[in-house]
PDB file of C-alpha atoms in Angstrom:
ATOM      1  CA  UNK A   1       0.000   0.000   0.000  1.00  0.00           C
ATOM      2  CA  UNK A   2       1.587   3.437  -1.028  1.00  0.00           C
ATOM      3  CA  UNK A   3       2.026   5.951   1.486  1.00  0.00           C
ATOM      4  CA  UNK A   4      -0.342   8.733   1.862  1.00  0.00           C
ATOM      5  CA  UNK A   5       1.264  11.751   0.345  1.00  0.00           C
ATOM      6  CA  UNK A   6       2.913  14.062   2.419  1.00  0.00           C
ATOM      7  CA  UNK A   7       0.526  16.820   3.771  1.00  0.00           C
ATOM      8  CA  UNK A   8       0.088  20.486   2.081  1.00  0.00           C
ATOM      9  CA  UNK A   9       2.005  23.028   3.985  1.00  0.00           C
ATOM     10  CA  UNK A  10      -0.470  26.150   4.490  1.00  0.00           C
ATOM     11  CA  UNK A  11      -0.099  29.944   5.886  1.00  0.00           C
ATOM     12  CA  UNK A  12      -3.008  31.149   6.984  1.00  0.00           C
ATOM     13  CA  UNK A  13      -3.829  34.957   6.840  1.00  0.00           C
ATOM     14  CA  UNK A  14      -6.177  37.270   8.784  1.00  0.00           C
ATOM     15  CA  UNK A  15      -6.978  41.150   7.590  1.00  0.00           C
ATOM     16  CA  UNK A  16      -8.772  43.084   9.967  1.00  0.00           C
ATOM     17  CA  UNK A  17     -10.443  46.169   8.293  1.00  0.00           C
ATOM     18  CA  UNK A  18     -12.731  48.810   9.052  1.00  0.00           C
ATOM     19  CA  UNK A  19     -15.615  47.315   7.306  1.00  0.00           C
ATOM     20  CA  UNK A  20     -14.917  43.499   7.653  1.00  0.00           C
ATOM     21  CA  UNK A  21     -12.660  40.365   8.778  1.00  0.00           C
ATOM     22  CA  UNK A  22     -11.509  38.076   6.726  1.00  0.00           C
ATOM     23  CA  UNK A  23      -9.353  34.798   6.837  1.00  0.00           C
ATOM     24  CA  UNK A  24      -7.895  32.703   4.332  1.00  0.00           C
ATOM     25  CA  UNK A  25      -5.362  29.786   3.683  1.00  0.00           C
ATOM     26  CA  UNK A  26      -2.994  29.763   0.925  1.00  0.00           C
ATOM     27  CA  UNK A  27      -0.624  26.695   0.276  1.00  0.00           C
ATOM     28  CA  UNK A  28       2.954  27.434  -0.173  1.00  0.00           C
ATOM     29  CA  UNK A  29       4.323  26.786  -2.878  1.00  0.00           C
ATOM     30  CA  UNK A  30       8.257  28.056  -3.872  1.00  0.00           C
ATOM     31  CA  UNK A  31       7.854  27.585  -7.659  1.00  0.00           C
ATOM     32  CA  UNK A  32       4.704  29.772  -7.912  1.00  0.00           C
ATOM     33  CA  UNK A  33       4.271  31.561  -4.523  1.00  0.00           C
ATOM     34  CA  UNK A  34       0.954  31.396  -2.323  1.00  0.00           C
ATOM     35  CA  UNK A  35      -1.738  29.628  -3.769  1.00  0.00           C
ATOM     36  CA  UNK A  36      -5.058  29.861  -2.621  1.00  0.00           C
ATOM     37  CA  UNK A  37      -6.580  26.766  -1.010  1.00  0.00           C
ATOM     38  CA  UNK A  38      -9.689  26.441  -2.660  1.00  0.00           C
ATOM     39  CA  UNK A  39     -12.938  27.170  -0.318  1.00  0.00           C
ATOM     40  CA  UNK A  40     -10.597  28.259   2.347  1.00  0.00           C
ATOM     41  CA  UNK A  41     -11.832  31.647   3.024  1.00  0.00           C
ATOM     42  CA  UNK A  42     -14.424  33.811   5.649  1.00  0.00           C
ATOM     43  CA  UNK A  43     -15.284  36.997   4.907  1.00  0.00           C
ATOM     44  CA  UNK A  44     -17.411  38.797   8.054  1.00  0.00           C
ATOM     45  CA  UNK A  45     -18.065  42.228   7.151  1.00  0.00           C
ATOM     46  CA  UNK A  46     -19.229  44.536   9.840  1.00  0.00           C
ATOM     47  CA  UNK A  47     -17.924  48.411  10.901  1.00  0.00           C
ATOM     48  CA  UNK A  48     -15.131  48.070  13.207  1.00  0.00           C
ATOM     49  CA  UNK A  49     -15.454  51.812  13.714  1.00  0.00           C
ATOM     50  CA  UNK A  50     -18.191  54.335  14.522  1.00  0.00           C
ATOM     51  CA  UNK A  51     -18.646  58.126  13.283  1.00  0.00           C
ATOM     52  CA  UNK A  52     -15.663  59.224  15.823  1.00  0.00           C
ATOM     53  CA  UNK A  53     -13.271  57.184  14.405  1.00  0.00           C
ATOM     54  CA  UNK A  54     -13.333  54.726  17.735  1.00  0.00           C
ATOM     55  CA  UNK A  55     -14.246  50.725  18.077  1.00  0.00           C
ATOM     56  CA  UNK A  56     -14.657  48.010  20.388  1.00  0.00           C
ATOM     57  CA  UNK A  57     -11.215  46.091  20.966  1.00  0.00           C
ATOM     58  CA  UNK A  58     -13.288  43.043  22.260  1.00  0.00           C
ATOM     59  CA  UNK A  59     -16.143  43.018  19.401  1.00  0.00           C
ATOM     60  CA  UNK A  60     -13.537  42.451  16.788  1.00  0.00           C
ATOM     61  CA  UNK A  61     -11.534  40.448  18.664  1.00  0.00           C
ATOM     62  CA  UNK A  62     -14.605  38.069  18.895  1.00  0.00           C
ATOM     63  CA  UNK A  63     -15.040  39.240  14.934  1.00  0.00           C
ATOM     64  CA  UNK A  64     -11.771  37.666  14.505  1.00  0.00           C
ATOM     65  CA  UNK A  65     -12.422  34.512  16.473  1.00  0.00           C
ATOM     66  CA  UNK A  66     -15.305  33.944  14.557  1.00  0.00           C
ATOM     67  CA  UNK A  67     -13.608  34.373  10.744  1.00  0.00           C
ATOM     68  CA  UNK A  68     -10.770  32.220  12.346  1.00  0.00           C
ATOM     69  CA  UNK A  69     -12.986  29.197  13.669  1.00  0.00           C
ATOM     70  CA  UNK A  70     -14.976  29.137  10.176  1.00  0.00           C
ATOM     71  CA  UNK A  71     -11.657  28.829   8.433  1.00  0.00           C
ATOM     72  CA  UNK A  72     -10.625  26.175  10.707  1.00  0.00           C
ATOM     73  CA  UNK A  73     -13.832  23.738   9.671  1.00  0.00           C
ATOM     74  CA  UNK A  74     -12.908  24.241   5.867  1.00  0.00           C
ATOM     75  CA  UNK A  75      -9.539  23.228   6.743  1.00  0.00           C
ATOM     76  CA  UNK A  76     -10.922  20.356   8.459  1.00  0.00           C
ATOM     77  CA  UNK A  77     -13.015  19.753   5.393  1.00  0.00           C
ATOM     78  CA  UNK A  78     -10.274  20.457   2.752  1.00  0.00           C
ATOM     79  CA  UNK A  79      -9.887  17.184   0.306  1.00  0.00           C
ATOM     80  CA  UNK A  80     -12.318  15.425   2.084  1.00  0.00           C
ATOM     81  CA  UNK A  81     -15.267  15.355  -0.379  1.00  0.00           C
ATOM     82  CA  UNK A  82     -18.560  16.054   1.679  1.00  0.00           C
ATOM     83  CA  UNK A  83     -17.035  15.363   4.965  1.00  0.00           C
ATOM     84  CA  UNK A  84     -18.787  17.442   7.742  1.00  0.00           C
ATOM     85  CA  UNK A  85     -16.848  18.093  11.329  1.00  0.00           C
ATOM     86  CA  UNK A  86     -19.121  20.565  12.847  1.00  0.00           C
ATOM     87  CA  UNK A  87     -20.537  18.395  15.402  1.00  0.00           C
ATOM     88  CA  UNK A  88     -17.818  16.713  16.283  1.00  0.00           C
ATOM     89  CA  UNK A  89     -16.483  18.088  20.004  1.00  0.00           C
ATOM     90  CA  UNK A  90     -12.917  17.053  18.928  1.00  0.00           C
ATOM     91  CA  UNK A  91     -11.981  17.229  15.454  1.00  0.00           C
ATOM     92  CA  UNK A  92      -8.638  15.143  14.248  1.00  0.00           C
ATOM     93  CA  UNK A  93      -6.547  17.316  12.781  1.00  0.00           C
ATOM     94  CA  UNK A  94      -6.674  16.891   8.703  1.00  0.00           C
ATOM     95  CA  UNK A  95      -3.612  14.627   7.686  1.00  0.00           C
ATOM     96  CA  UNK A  96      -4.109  16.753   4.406  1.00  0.00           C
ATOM     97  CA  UNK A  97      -3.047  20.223   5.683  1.00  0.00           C
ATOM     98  CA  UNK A  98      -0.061  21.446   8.026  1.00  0.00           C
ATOM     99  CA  UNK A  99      -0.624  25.210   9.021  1.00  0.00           C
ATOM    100  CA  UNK A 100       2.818  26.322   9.329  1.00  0.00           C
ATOM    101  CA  UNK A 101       2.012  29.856   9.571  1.00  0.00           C
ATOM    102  CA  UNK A 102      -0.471  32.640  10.636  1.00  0.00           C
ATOM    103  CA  UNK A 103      -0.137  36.360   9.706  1.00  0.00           C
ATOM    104  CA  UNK A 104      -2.678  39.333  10.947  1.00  0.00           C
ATOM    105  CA  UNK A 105      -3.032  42.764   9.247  1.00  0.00           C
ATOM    106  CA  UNK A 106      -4.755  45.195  10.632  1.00  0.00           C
ATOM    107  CA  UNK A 107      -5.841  49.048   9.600  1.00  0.00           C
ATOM    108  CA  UNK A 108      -3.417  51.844  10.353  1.00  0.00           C
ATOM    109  CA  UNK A 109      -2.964  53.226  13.869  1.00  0.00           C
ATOM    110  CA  UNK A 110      -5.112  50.885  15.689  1.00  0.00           C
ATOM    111  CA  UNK A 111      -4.221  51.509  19.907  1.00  0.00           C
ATOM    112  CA  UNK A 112      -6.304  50.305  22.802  1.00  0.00           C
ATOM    113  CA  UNK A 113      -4.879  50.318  26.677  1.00  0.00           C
ATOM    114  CA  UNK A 114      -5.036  48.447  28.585  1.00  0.00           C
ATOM    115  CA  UNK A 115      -5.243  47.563  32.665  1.00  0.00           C
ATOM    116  CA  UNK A 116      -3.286  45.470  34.413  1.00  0.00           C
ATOM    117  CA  UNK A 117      -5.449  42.501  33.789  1.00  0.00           C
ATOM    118  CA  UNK A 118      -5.008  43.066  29.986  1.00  0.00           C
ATOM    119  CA  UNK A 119      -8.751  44.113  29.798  1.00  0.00           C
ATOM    120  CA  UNK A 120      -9.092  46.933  27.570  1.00  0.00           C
ATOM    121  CA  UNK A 121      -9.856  50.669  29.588  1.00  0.00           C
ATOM    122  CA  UNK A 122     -10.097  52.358  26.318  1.00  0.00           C
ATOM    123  CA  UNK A 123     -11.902  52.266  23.016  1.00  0.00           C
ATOM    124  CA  UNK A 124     -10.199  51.119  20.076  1.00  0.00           C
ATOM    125  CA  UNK A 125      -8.157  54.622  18.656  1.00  0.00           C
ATOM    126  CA  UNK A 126      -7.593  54.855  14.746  1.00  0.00           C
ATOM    127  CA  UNK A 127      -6.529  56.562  12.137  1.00  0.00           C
ATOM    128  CA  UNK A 128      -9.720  57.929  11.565  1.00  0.00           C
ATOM    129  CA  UNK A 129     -10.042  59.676  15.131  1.00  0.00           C
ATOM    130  CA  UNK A 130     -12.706  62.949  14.319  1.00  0.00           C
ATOM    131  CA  UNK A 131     -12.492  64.172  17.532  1.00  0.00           C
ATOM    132  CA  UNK A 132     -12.116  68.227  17.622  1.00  0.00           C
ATOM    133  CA  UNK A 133      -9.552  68.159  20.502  1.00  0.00           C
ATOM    134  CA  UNK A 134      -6.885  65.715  18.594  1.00  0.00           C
ATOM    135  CA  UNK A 135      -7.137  68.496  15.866  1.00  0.00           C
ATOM    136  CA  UNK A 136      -6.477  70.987  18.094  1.00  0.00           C
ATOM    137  CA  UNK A 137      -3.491  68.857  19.337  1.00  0.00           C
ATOM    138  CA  UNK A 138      -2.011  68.566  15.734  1.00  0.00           C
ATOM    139  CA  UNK A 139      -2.210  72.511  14.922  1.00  0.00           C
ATOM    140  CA  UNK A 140      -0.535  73.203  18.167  1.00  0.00           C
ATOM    141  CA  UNK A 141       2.218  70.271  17.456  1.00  0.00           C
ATOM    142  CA  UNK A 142       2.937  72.038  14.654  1.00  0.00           C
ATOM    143  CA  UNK A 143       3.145  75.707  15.882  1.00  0.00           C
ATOM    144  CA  UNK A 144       5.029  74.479  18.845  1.00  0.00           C
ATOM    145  CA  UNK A 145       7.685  73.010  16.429  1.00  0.00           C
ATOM    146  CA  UNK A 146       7.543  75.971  14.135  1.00  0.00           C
ATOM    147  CA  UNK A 147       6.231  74.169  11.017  1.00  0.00           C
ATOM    148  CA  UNK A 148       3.892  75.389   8.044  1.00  0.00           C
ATOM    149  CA  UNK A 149       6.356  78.813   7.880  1.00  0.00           C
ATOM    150  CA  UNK A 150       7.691  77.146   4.505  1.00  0.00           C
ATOM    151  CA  UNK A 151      11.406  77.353   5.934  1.00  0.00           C
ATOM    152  CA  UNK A 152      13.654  74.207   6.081  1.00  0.00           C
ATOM    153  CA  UNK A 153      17.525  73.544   6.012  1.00  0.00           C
ATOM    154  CA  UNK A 154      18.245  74.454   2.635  1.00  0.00           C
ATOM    155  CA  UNK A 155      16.797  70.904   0.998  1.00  0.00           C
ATOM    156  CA  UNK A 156      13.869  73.092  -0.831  1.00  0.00           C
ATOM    157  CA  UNK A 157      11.608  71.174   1.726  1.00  0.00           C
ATOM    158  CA  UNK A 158       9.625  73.262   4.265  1.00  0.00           C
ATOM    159  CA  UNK A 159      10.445  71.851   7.821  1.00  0.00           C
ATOM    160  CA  UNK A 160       6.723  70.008   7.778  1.00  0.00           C
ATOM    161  CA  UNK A 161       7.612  68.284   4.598  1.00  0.00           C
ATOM    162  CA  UNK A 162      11.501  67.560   6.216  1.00  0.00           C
ATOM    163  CA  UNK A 163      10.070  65.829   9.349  1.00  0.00           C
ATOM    164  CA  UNK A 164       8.090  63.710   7.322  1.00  0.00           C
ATOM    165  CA  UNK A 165      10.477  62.801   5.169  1.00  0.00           C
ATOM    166  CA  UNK A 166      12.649  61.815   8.116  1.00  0.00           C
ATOM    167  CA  UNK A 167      10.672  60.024  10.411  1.00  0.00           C
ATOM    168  CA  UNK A 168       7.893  58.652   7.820  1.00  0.00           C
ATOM    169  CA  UNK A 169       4.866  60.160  10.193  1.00  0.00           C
ATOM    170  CA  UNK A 170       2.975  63.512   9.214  1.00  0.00           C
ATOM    171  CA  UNK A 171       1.598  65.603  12.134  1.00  0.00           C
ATOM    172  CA  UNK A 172      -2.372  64.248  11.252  1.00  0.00           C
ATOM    173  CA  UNK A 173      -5.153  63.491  13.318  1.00  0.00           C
ATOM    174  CA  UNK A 174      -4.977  59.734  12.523  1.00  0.00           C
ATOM    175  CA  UNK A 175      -1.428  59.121  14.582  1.00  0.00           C
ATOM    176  CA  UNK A 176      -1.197  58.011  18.137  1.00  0.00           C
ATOM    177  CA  UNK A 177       1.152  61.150  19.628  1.00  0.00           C
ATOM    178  CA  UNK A 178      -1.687  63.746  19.229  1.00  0.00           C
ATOM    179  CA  UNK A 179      -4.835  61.243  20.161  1.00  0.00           C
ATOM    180  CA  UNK A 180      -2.912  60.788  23.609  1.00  0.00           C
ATOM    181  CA  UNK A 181      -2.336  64.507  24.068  1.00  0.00           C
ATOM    182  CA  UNK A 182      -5.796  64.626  23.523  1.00  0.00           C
ATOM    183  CA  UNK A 183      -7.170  61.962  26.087  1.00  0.00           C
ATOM    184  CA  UNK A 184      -4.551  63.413  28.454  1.00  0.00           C
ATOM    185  CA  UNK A 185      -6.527  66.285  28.599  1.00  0.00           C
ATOM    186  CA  UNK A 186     -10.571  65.419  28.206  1.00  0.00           C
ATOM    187  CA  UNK A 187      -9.953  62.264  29.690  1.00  0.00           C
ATOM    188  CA  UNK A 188      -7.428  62.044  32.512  1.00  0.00           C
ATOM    189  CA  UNK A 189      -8.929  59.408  34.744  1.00  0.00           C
ATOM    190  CA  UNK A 190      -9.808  56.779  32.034  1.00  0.00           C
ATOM    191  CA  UNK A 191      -5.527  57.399  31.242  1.00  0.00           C
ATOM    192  CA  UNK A 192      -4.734  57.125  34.363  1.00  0.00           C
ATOM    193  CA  UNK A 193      -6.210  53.703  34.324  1.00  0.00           C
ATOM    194  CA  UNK A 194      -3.905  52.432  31.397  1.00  0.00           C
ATOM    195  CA  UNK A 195      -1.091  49.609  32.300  1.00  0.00           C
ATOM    196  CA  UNK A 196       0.167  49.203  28.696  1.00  0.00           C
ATOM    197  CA  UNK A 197      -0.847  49.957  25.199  1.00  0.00           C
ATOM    198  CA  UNK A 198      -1.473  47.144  22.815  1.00  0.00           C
ATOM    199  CA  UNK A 199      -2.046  47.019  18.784  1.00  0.00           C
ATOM    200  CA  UNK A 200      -5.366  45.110  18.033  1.00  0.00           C
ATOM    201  CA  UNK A 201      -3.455  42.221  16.715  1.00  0.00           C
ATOM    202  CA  UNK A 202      -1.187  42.643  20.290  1.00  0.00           C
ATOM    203  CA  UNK A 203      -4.594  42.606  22.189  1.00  0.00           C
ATOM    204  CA  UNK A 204      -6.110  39.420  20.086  1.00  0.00           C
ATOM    205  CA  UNK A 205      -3.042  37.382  20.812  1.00  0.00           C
ATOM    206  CA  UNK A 206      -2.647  38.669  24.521  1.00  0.00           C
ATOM    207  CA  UNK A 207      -6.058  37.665  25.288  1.00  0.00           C
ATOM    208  CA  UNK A 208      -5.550  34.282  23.754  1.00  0.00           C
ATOM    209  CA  UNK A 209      -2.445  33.621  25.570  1.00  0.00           C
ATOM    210  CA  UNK A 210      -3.083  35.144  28.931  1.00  0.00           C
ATOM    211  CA  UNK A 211      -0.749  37.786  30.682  1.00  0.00           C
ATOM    212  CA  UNK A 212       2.873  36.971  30.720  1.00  0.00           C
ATOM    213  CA  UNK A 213       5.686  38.375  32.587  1.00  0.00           C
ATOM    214  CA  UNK A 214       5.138  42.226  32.838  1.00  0.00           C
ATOM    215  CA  UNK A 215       7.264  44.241  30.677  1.00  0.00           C
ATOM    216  CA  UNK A 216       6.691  47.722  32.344  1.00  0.00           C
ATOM    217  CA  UNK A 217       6.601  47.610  35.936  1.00  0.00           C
ATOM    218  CA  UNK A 218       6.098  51.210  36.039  1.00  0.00           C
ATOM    219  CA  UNK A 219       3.272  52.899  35.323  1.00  0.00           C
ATOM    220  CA  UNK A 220       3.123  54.126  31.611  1.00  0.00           C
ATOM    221  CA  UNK A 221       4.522  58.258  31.537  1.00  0.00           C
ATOM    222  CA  UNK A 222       1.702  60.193  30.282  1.00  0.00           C
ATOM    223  CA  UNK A 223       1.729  62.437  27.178  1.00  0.00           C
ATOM    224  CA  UNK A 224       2.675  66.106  28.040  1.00  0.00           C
ATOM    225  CA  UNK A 225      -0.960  67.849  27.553  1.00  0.00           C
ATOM    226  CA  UNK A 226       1.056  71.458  26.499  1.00  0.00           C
ATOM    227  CA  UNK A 227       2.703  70.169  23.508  1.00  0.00           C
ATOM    228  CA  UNK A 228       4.558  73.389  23.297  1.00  0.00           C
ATOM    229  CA  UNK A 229       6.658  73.076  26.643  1.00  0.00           C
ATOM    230  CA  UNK A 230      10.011  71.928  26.042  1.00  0.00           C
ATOM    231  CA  UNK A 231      13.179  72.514  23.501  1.00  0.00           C
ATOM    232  CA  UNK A 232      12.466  72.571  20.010  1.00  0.00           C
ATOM    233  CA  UNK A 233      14.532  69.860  18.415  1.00  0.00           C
ATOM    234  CA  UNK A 234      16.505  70.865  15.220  1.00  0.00           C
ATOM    235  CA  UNK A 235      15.290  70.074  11.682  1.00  0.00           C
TER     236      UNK A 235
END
């Protein structure tokens, strides 16, 4: 009898948007790259975000659960013909696939803090934060550092345009520095209450895992809510 053949090795990937969830297996393969694995994808859609730009950390995480436990039973089900596991309590793993990896991707600036129990204090920040005081927060970063005069070091950039260019981040309501000056000052107490701060994808797999060793034993330093005090560095 000829041996079974050797099983397909798999990465499976998980992209967390704003409007949905969605996770999906691709077989590796080094001639042609990443193949999909046929029927092995979940798409949930769903707003992650409401009209201030904020979410629930724990609603997607259980979004993400969700799109990851339906891709598990087509795994299960993958080459087996009509096969159905759903009722079983204990699925055997499928001899046909090996999952050798999993990815995440998730939407830009996504930050959530969290206490000391890793359960989340905050609402899920974004880049698509509309609230009037992280404005505020930007136009003040900016006048505090002297930028939109048009002057720069000689490059033909203005020194907006040269910090950019340096450090990859714009001064815009959608980055973490002026969202935290921001909560510093409307919401102190709810700050206050914040052990660490997590990505999405860092909260997910923290949650999953349970706490580990704490990496900060001191409380987090809070943002300076006068964005102006202080040397100006040099462009």
């Amino acid at each position: 009898m000829a041996d079974p053949p050797p099983p397909r090795d798999v990465v499976v990937a998980v992209d967390i948007g704003s409007s949905s969830v969605r996770a999906s297996a691709y077989e590796v393969n080094a001639e042609t790259g990443p193949v999909p694995l046929e029927g092995c994808f979940v798409q949930l859609h769903g707003r992650a975000l409401d009209g201030s730009g904020v979410g629930g950390a724990n609603d997607l995480r259980v979004r993400v659960e969700d799109a990851l436990w339906g891709l598990h039973a087509r795994l299960l089900e993958f080459g087996n013909g009509s096969d159905d596991h759903s009722a079983d309590p204990k699925p055997r793993p499928n001899p046909k696939v090996r999952v050798r990896v999993v990815g995440f991707d998730c939407f830009a600036m996504n930050l959530v803090g969290v206490d000391e129990n890793l359960n989340p204090v905050t609402p899920l920040y974004s880049y698509a934060d509309r609230h009037p005081g992280t404005f505020a927060a930007v136009a003040e970063l900016k006048a505090g550092l002297g930028l939109g005069s048009g002057s720069g070091s000689g490059s033909g950039l203005g020194l907006e345009a040269e910090y950019h260019q340096r450090t990859g981040c714009p001064f815009h309501s959608g980055y973490a520095l002026p969202q935290l000056i921001r909560i510093g000052r409307e919401e102190p107490e709810r700050l206050r209450r914040v052990r660490h701060w997590q990505s999405l994808v860092g909260f997910c797999l923290s949650q999953w895992r349970g706490p580990g060793p704490d990496p900060n034993p001191n409380p987090n330093p809070k943002p300076n809510p006068n964005p102006n005090a202080g040397d100006k560095p040099d462009p």
